[in-house]
Each structure stands twice: as structure tokens, then as C-alpha cells.
mmCIF file of C-alpha atoms and ligand atoms in Angstrom:
data_model
loop_
_atom_site.group_PDB
_atom_site.id
_atom_site.type_symbol
_atom_site.label_atom_id
_atom_site.label_comp_id
_atom_site.label_asym_id
_atom_site.label_seq_id
_atom_site.Cartn_x
_atom_site.Cartn_y
_atom_site.Cartn_z
ATOM 1 C CA MET B 67 -72.158 44.217 10.503
ATOM 2 C CA ALA B 68 -73.628 46.280 13.328
ATOM 3 C CA ARG B 69 -72.234 45.586 16.741
ATOM 4 C CA SER B 70 -74.621 43.974 19.162
ATOM 5 C CA TRP B 71 -75.152 45.127 22.740
ATOM 6 C CA ALA B 72 -73.577 41.880 23.968
ATOM 7 C CA GLU B 73 -70.391 42.693 22.066
ATOM 8 C CA LEU B 74 -70.352 46.228 23.440
ATOM 9 C CA LEU B 75 -70.813 44.936 26.984
ATOM 10 C CA GLY B 76 -67.986 42.441 26.524
ATOM 11 C CA GLU B 77 -70.194 39.418 27.059
ATOM 12 C CA ASP B 78 -68.902 36.007 26.048
ATOM 13 C CA ALA B 79 -71.810 34.847 23.946
ATOM 14 C CA PRO B 80 -72.743 37.646 21.588
ATOM 15 C CA ASP B 81 -76.424 37.735 20.814
ATOM 16 C CA VAL B 82 -76.776 37.458 17.086
ATOM 17 C CA GLU B 83 -79.048 39.994 15.532
ATOM 18 C CA PRO B 84 -80.972 38.610 12.582
ATOM 19 C CA GLU B 85 -79.498 39.639 9.240
ATOM 20 C CA GLU B 86 -82.639 41.563 8.368
ATOM 21 C CA GLU B 87 -82.438 43.571 11.577
ATOM 22 C CA ARG B 88 -78.757 44.288 10.978
ATOM 23 C CA ARG B 89 -79.492 45.523 7.513
ATOM 24 C CA GLY B 90 -82.276 47.673 8.891
ATOM 25 C CA LEU B 91 -79.964 49.159 11.496
ATOM 26 C CA PHE B 92 -77.329 49.936 8.910
ATOM 27 C CA GLY B 93 -79.953 51.545 6.673
ATOM 28 C CA ARG B 94 -81.053 53.698 9.592
ATOM 29 C CA LEU B 95 -77.479 54.712 10.323
ATOM 30 C CA ARG B 96 -76.884 55.495 6.675
ATOM 31 C CA GLU B 97 -80.019 57.596 6.562
ATOM 32 C CA SER B 98 -79.018 59.429 9.737
ATOM 33 C CA LEU B 99 -75.644 60.236 8.276
ATOM 34 C CA SER B 100 -76.899 61.233 4.836
ATOM 35 C CA ARG B 101 -76.283 64.948 5.291
ATOM 36 C CA SER B 102 -72.835 64.353 6.719
ATOM 37 C CA ARG B 103 -72.091 61.954 3.851
ATOM 38 C CA GLU B 104 -73.172 64.447 1.222
ATOM 39 C CA ALA B 105 -70.936 67.078 2.779
ATOM 40 C CA LEU B 106 -67.921 64.798 2.939
ATOM 41 C CA THR B 107 -68.140 63.110 -0.429
ATOM 42 C CA ALA B 108 -69.441 65.875 -2.697
ATOM 43 C CA GLU B 109 -65.923 66.404 -3.990
ATOM 44 C CA ILE B 110 -65.007 62.809 -4.751
ATOM 45 C CA THR B 111 -68.303 61.504 -5.994
ATOM 46 C CA ALA B 112 -68.295 64.167 -8.675
ATOM 47 C CA ALA B 113 -67.210 62.171 -11.725
ATOM 48 C CA ALA B 114 -64.790 64.962 -12.422
ATOM 49 C CA PHE B 115 -62.454 64.178 -9.533
ATOM 50 C CA ASP B 116 -59.011 63.998 -11.066
ATOM 51 C CA PRO B 117 -56.347 62.490 -8.786
ATOM 52 C CA GLY B 118 -53.676 64.087 -10.935
ATOM 53 C CA ASP B 119 -55.033 67.532 -10.135
ATOM 54 C CA GLU B 120 -53.520 69.128 -7.039
ATOM 55 C CA LEU B 121 -56.492 71.460 -6.763
ATOM 56 C CA ALA B 122 -58.907 68.534 -6.613
ATOM 57 C CA TRP B 123 -57.020 67.200 -3.580
ATOM 58 C CA GLU B 124 -57.051 70.621 -2.008
ATOM 59 C CA ARG B 125 -60.807 70.853 -2.489
ATOM 60 C CA LEU B 126 -61.187 67.425 -0.911
ATOM 61 C CA GLU B 127 -59.097 68.610 2.013
ATOM 62 C CA GLU B 128 -61.331 71.646 2.414
ATOM 63 C CA ALA B 129 -64.464 69.475 2.251
ATOM 64 C CA LEU B 130 -63.151 67.192 4.987
ATOM 65 C CA ILE B 131 -62.214 70.112 7.221
ATOM 66 C CA ALA B 132 -65.599 71.753 6.611
ATOM 67 C CA GLY B 133 -67.142 68.361 7.467
ATOM 68 C CA ASP B 134 -65.607 68.582 10.966
ATOM 69 C CA VAL B 135 -62.939 65.938 10.364
ATOM 70 C CA GLY B 136 -60.286 68.289 11.800
ATOM 71 C CA VAL B 137 -56.905 69.228 10.378
ATOM 72 C CA PRO B 138 -54.699 66.377 11.687
ATOM 73 C CA ALA B 139 -57.102 63.619 10.577
ATOM 74 C CA THR B 140 -57.719 65.331 7.234
ATOM 75 C CA ALA B 141 -53.986 65.500 6.547
ATOM 76 C CA VAL B 142 -53.580 61.793 7.285
ATOM 77 C CA LEU B 143 -56.604 60.816 5.215
ATOM 78 C CA VAL B 144 -55.587 62.789 2.133
ATOM 79 C CA GLN B 145 -52.007 61.551 2.341
ATOM 80 C CA ARG B 146 -53.136 57.914 2.589
ATOM 81 C CA LEU B 147 -55.652 58.291 -0.230
ATOM 82 C CA GLU B 148 -53.057 59.818 -2.504
ATOM 83 C CA ALA B 149 -50.655 57.009 -1.638
ATOM 84 C CA ARG B 150 -53.274 54.360 -2.462
ATOM 85 C CA GLY B 151 -53.684 55.761 -5.954
ATOM 86 C CA ASP B 152 -57.029 53.986 -6.118
ATOM 87 C CA ALA B 153 -58.963 56.695 -7.908
ATOM 88 C CA ALA B 154 -61.741 54.422 -9.140
ATOM 89 C CA ASN B 155 -62.842 53.535 -5.631
ATOM 90 C CA LEU B 156 -62.038 56.670 -3.762
ATOM 91 C CA THR B 157 -65.108 56.678 -1.546
ATOM 92 C CA ASP B 158 -64.535 53.035 -0.542
ATOM 93 C CA ALA B 159 -60.888 53.818 0.108
ATOM 94 C CA LEU B 160 -61.911 56.809 2.212
ATOM 95 C CA ALA B 161 -64.338 54.647 4.214
ATOM 96 C CA ASP B 162 -61.524 52.195 4.824
ATOM 97 C CA GLU B 163 -59.112 54.855 6.026
ATOM 98 C CA VAL B 164 -61.772 56.573 8.169
ATOM 99 C CA ALA B 165 -62.548 53.222 9.850
ATOM 100 C CA GLN B 166 -58.858 52.882 10.724
ATOM 101 C CA LEU B 167 -58.757 56.338 12.303
ATOM 102 C CA LEU B 168 -61.905 55.541 14.302
ATOM 103 C CA GLY B 169 -60.007 52.687 15.958
ATOM 104 C CA GLU B 170 -61.072 49.364 17.363
ATOM 105 C CA PRO B 171 -64.605 48.898 18.699
ATOM 106 C CA GLY B 172 -64.468 49.369 22.459
ATOM 107 C CA THR B 173 -66.460 47.696 25.216
ATOM 108 C CA LEU B 174 -68.424 49.347 28.013
ATOM 109 C CA GLY B 175 -66.951 48.733 31.460
ATOM 110 C CA ILE B 176 -69.752 47.112 33.424
ATOM 111 C CA LYS B 177 -67.797 44.408 35.233
ATOM 112 C CA GLY B 178 -67.841 45.973 38.717
ATOM 113 C CA ASP B 179 -70.014 44.909 41.658
ATOM 114 C CA PRO B 180 -71.980 47.042 41.188
ATOM 115 C CA ALA B 181 -70.670 48.571 38.013
ATOM 116 C CA VAL B 182 -70.670 52.340 38.203
ATOM 117 C CA ILE B 183 -71.026 54.419 35.087
ATOM 118 C CA LEU B 184 -70.453 58.146 35.436
ATOM 119 C CA VAL B 185 -72.212 60.099 32.705
ATOM 120 C CA VAL B 186 -70.834 63.575 32.001
ATOM 121 C CA GLY B 187 -71.347 66.314 29.441
ATOM 122 C CA VAL B 188 -72.823 69.761 28.908
ATOM 123 C CA ASN B 189 -76.574 70.420 29.188
ATOM 124 C CA GLY B 190 -78.933 69.000 26.617
ATOM 125 C CA THR B 191 -76.474 66.678 24.908
ATOM 126 C CA GLY B 192 -78.598 63.637 25.703
ATOM 127 C CA LYS B 193 -77.016 62.382 28.930
ATOM 128 C CA THR B 194 -80.288 61.384 30.535
ATOM 129 C CA THR B 195 -81.563 59.836 27.321
ATOM 130 C CA THR B 196 -78.334 57.833 27.059
ATOM 131 C CA ALA B 197 -78.430 56.715 30.735
ATOM 132 C CA ARG B 198 -81.798 54.918 30.397
ATOM 133 C CA ARG B 199 -80.628 51.784 28.523
ATOM 134 C CA ASP B 200 -80.174 48.505 30.321
ATOM 135 C CA GLY B 201 -81.700 46.515 33.183
ATOM 136 C CA ARG B 202 -78.437 45.333 34.716
ATOM 137 C CA ASP B 203 -76.863 45.712 38.114
ATOM 138 C CA VAL B 204 -75.352 48.977 37.100
ATOM 139 C CA VAL B 205 -75.316 52.239 38.988
ATOM 140 C CA ILE B 206 -75.534 55.109 36.579
ATOM 141 C CA VAL B 207 -74.481 58.476 37.925
ATOM 142 C CA ASP B 208 -76.078 61.026 35.641
ATOM 143 C CA THR B 209 -74.371 64.286 36.514
ATOM 144 C CA ALA B 210 -75.958 67.694 36.046
ATOM 145 C CA GLY B 211 -74.886 69.293 32.812
ATOM 146 C CA ARG B 212 -72.093 71.764 33.098
ATOM 147 C CA LEU B 213 -70.358 73.997 30.698
ATOM 148 C CA HIS B 214 -66.869 72.878 29.916
ATOM 149 C CA THR B 215 -65.863 76.522 30.337
ATOM 150 C CA GLN B 216 -66.958 76.622 34.000
ATOM 151 C CA THR B 217 -63.756 75.677 35.740
ATOM 152 C CA ASN B 218 -65.238 75.346 39.233
ATOM 153 C CA LEU B 219 -67.946 72.995 37.991
ATOM 154 C CA MET B 220 -65.360 70.948 36.155
ATOM 155 C CA ASP B 221 -63.309 70.742 39.371
ATOM 156 C CA GLU B 222 -66.455 69.605 41.167
ATOM 157 C CA LEU B 223 -66.870 66.870 38.584
ATOM 158 C CA ALA B 224 -63.363 65.638 39.283
ATOM 159 C CA LYS B 225 -64.379 65.550 42.968
ATOM 160 C CA VAL B 226 -67.549 63.550 42.201
ATOM 161 C CA ARG B 227 -65.311 61.096 40.440
ATOM 162 C CA ARG B 228 -62.911 60.863 43.395
ATOM 163 C CA VAL B 229 -65.781 60.272 45.839
ATOM 164 C CA ILE B 230 -67.161 57.471 43.655
ATOM 165 C CA ALA B 231 -63.679 55.980 43.399
ATOM 166 C CA SER B 232 -63.354 55.921 47.197
ATOM 167 C CA ARG B 233 -66.724 54.166 47.699
ATOM 168 C CA VAL B 234 -66.710 51.325 45.164
ATOM 169 C CA GLU B 235 -63.601 49.438 44.146
ATOM 170 C CA GLY B 236 -62.431 50.264 40.656
ATOM 171 C CA ALA B 237 -65.274 52.770 40.181
ATOM 172 C CA PRO B 238 -66.257 54.503 38.049
ATOM 173 C CA HIS B 239 -65.870 51.554 35.708
ATOM 174 C CA GLU B 240 -66.827 53.750 32.840
ATOM 175 C CA THR B 241 -66.850 57.527 32.500
ATOM 176 C CA LEU B 242 -69.036 58.223 29.550
ATOM 177 C CA LEU B 243 -68.949 61.643 27.947
ATOM 178 C CA VAL B 244 -72.082 62.523 26.003
ATOM 179 C CA VAL B 245 -71.568 64.984 23.159
ATOM 180 C CA ASP B 246 -74.083 66.360 20.712
ATOM 181 C CA ALA B 247 -72.895 65.825 17.122
ATOM 182 C CA THR B 248 -74.826 68.821 15.830
ATOM 183 C CA THR B 249 -72.428 71.134 17.672
ATOM 184 C CA GLY B 250 -69.526 70.140 15.415
ATOM 185 C CA GLN B 251 -66.165 71.532 16.481
ATOM 186 C CA ASN B 252 -67.641 72.592 19.809
ATOM 187 C CA ALA B 253 -68.174 68.893 20.527
ATOM 188 C CA VAL B 254 -64.450 68.306 19.968
ATOM 189 C CA GLN B 255 -63.600 71.181 22.282
ATOM 190 C CA GLN B 256 -65.969 69.843 24.952
ATOM 191 C CA ALA B 257 -64.404 66.405 24.624
ATOM 192 C CA ARG B 258 -60.928 67.896 25.029
ATOM 193 C CA LEU B 259 -61.844 69.765 28.225
ATOM 194 C CA PHE B 260 -63.843 66.954 29.806
ATOM 195 C CA LYS B 261 -60.967 64.604 29.041
ATOM 196 C CA ASP B 262 -58.659 66.927 30.975
ATOM 197 C CA ALA B 263 -61.066 67.201 33.936
ATOM 198 C CA VAL B 264 -62.027 63.549 34.384
ATOM 199 C CA GLU B 265 -60.712 60.332 32.928
ATOM 200 C CA VAL B 266 -63.182 59.920 30.102
ATOM 201 C CA THR B 267 -63.200 56.271 29.033
ATOM 202 C CA GLY B 268 -65.803 56.458 26.305
ATOM 203 C CA VAL B 269 -67.911 58.829 24.268
ATOM 204 C CA ALA B 270 -71.577 58.679 23.322
ATOM 205 C CA LEU B 271 -72.116 60.741 20.187
ATOM 206 C CA THR B 272 -75.776 61.742 20.062
ATOM 207 C CA LYS B 273 -78.143 63.505 17.682
ATOM 208 C CA LEU B 274 -76.512 62.118 14.580
ATOM 209 C CA ASP B 275 -79.967 62.045 13.030
ATOM 210 C CA GLY B 276 -80.382 65.156 10.997
ATOM 211 C CA SER B 277 -76.851 66.344 11.716
ATOM 212 C CA ALA B 278 -74.476 67.212 8.890
ATOM 213 C CA ARG B 279 -71.585 67.027 11.314
ATOM 214 C CA GLY B 280 -71.147 63.305 11.936
ATOM 215 C CA GLY B 281 -67.540 63.686 10.765
ATOM 216 C CA VAL B 282 -66.826 64.930 14.276
ATOM 217 C CA ALA B 283 -66.464 61.306 15.415
ATOM 218 C CA ILE B 284 -63.120 61.230 13.596
ATOM 219 C CA PRO B 285 -61.217 63.935 15.538
ATOM 220 C CA ILE B 286 -62.767 62.723 18.802
ATOM 221 C CA ALA B 287 -61.342 59.268 18.173
ATOM 222 C CA TYR B 288 -58.153 60.129 16.293
ATOM 223 C CA GLU B 289 -57.016 63.481 17.633
ATOM 224 C CA LEU B 290 -58.142 63.030 21.233
ATOM 225 C CA GLY B 291 -57.801 59.266 21.389
ATOM 226 C CA LEU B 292 -61.224 58.882 23.001
ATOM 227 C CA PRO B 293 -63.090 55.736 21.988
ATOM 228 C CA VAL B 294 -66.600 56.381 20.711
ATOM 229 C CA LYS B 295 -68.713 53.616 22.228
ATOM 230 C CA LEU B 296 -72.305 54.641 21.614
ATOM 231 C CA ILE B 297 -74.188 56.623 19.017
ATOM 232 C CA GLY B 298 -77.606 58.233 19.229
ATOM 233 C CA VAL B 299 -79.733 58.460 16.114
ATOM 234 C CA GLY B 300 -83.011 59.574 17.683
ATOM 235 C CA GLU B 301 -84.893 60.050 20.929
ATOM 236 C CA LYS B 302 -86.202 56.515 21.409
ATOM 237 C CA LEU B 303 -84.527 53.816 23.464
ATOM 238 C CA GLU B 304 -83.679 51.735 20.419
ATOM 239 C CA ASP B 305 -82.048 54.762 18.800
ATOM 240 C CA LEU B 306 -79.084 54.414 21.112
ATOM 241 C CA ARG B 307 -76.729 51.931 19.465
ATOM 242 C CA PRO B 308 -73.295 50.421 19.996
ATOM 243 C CA PHE B 309 -70.722 52.197 17.836
ATOM 244 C CA ASP B 310 -69.227 50.076 15.100
ATOM 245 C CA PRO B 311 -66.245 51.835 13.435
ATOM 246 C CA GLN B 312 -66.550 49.932 10.156
ATOM 247 C CA ASP B 313 -70.282 50.481 9.785
ATOM 248 C CA PHE B 314 -70.017 54.076 10.854
ATOM 249 C CA ALA B 315 -67.223 54.823 8.378
ATOM 250 C CA ARG B 316 -69.096 53.133 5.566
ATOM 251 C CA ALA B 317 -72.344 54.933 6.354
ATOM 252 C CA LEU B 318 -70.483 58.234 6.715
ATOM 253 C CA VAL B 319 -68.649 58.188 3.412
ATOM 254 C CA SER B 320 -69.744 55.382 1.126
ATOM 255 C CA GLY B 321 -72.333 52.719 1.925
HETATM 256 P P1 LIG V 235 -79.192 66.099 29.193
HETATM 257 O O1 LIG V 235 -79.443 67.514 29.598
HETATM 258 O O2 LIG V 235 -77.781 65.930 28.683
HETATM 259 O O3 LIG V 235 -79.549 65.055 30.213
HETATM 260 O O4 LIG V 235 -80.087 65.861 27.877
HETATM 261 P P2 LIG V 235 -81.426 64.983 27.696
HETATM 262 O O5 LIG V 235 -81.113 63.526 27.807
HETATM 263 O O6 LIG V 235 -82.505 65.542 28.559
HETATM 264 O O7 LIG V 235 -81.709 65.282 26.143
HETATM 265 C C1 LIG V 235 -82.017 66.565 25.651
HETATM 266 C C2 LIG V 235 -82.953 66.406 24.454
HETATM 267 O O8 LIG V 235 -82.277 65.796 23.356
HETATM 268 C C3 LIG V 235 -84.171 65.545 24.732
HETATM 269 O O9 LIG V 235 -85.270 66.112 24.098
HETATM 270 C C4 LIG V 235 -83.813 64.183 24.087
HETATM 271 O O10 LIG V 235 -84.960 63.480 23.699
HETATM 272 C C5 LIG V 235 -83.015 64.665 22.893
HETATM 273 N N1 LIG V 235 -82.052 63.653 22.408
HETATM 274 C C6 LIG V 235 -81.154 62.924 23.099
HETATM 275 N N2 LIG V 235 -80.442 62.111 22.287
HETATM 276 C C7 LIG V 235 -80.901 62.340 21.023
HETATM 277 C C8 LIG V 235 -80.556 61.840 19.709
HETATM 278 O O11 LIG V 235 -79.680 60.979 19.512
HETATM 279 N N3 LIG V 235 -81.261 62.355 18.644
HETATM 280 C C9 LIG V 235 -82.218 63.297 18.813
HETATM 281 N N4 LIG V 235 -82.835 63.768 17.720
HETATM 282 N N5 LIG V 235 -82.563 63.801 20.002
HETATM 283 C C10 LIG V 235 -81.925 63.326 21.097
#
């Protein structure tokens, strides 16, 4: 439970976080996602959910879409849940299926010499907060925020990337897109446009604390195929955490 930084950084000997700390981290994540969880599970935690009732499934579908899960992922989730026919444990089943859509836990590319991480995103998403994390031989290029709708600035970003690529072999080793979870579907749209402008290799999903829109991780991972690698649950350094699909799914819909 709870991915460690060593795992995220692809290091051979993962540092083992004490069980108590892991439990604390999961509790924090669960608390951060409480509003999102309430939104997503209101339908199926109601004792009245009847899997034989078409309308109940439709309401679940609506709840997932309203919870920023997006239409393609919602369709897959509902179809798989219906196929499981596991009505007694619907929230656990949902957590399981969500974890699958979130994909495998990724690693951060920091193997270059020096490793170059390009941090991109619109203003105020938490780019600078995210870039302050580790004392390694890593060059972090924290770009000025730009609106994904400003085509010339997006072109400029592609140029920044090309210049970096021509200076350091294999660079940027990671292009991290920072998106603010509270913006919901806008975050998905930003991710789509940044993905088109630069080769985004990972996403940091920030401001999950207090957001009811944590479901947005699902379309980012499933619909756009972008691996979420980091999550932000507050403004402090320790609030930036490696993303663990299983933990996240469980905290988002069951726990
Ligand atoms: P930038 O413009 O993308 O570089 O954004 P900043 O890193 O300056 O962050 C904008 C604001 O959001 C700052 O006040 C940060 O402290 C705050 N912030 C960043 N990440 C998080 C987060 O995960 N949760 C919360 N609540 N605030 C955050």
C-alpha cells in the first residue's frame, strides 16, 4: 500500500515506509478524496441499489459522468460492473475496475546525466509547488504557465522542448504536466491539448484536497492514455505523493 518515492523513481532498493506511516498516508488520501467519493458512490452505497433495475444503472452512469469520470470510462465501468453481477460488493468491484482503468504505476524518468524534467501546465495549477521535491542531480525546467488555448505559446513550448532535446541527450527525460483537479473536465481538456503540443510523459494531479472532482484521474489515464505519476493533496512538500492506482481507486470509491 502507498507507493514509495524510491518505487516512483525506479530505484532498485525501495525504501520501505513503516506500516503506520503507510496507513496514515492512505487515511490522508481517503480524507482528501472524501467529497469525490461521496459524489461517485452516492448511488451504489444507497442500500436501495437494485442491479435488476435498469434505471438504477442509468443513475449510476449519470453519477459517474457528473463525477468527471467521462463518457468512455463510464461506459466501460458500468458494463464491467453489470457483467460481474456482484451486487453485494459493488463499491469494491468499482474500486477494482477503476484501478484497472488507471493503469500500471509509472516511474519518473530521472536516469539522465543530468536528468531533465520539463514541467508544463496552465497558471496556478501547482507547477512550482510540484517542482520543489527532491535533492537529486536533476534539472527541473519549470515553464511559465500558459493557457492551452494560446496556440503561439503552445508552439513556443514545443520549441523549448526541442532546444532541451538538442542540449542534453535523451532530454527531457520526463515531461510532467501539472493539472489542477478542482477544474474537472477543463483539466481533461488541458491534458488533451498539452499532450498534442509536447510529448507529455506523466501527469501530476494537484489540489485533490477539498476537490470533489478527483474522478478526473480516470479519463486522463484511460481516455488520454497519460500516466498519472504524482498527486498533490495540499501545499506542503510532503503533500506531493507518488500516485498508486490501487490506493487511489480504493480511496476514491470504497476504502
Ligand atoms: P504554478 O503557477 O503552476 O507554478 O502554481 P504554484 O505552484 O505557484 O501554485 C499555485 C497555488 O496552489 C499555490 O498557492 C500553491 O501552494 C497551491 N497548491 C499547489 N498544489 C496544491 C495542492 O495539491 N493542494 C492545495 N490545496 N494547494 C496547492
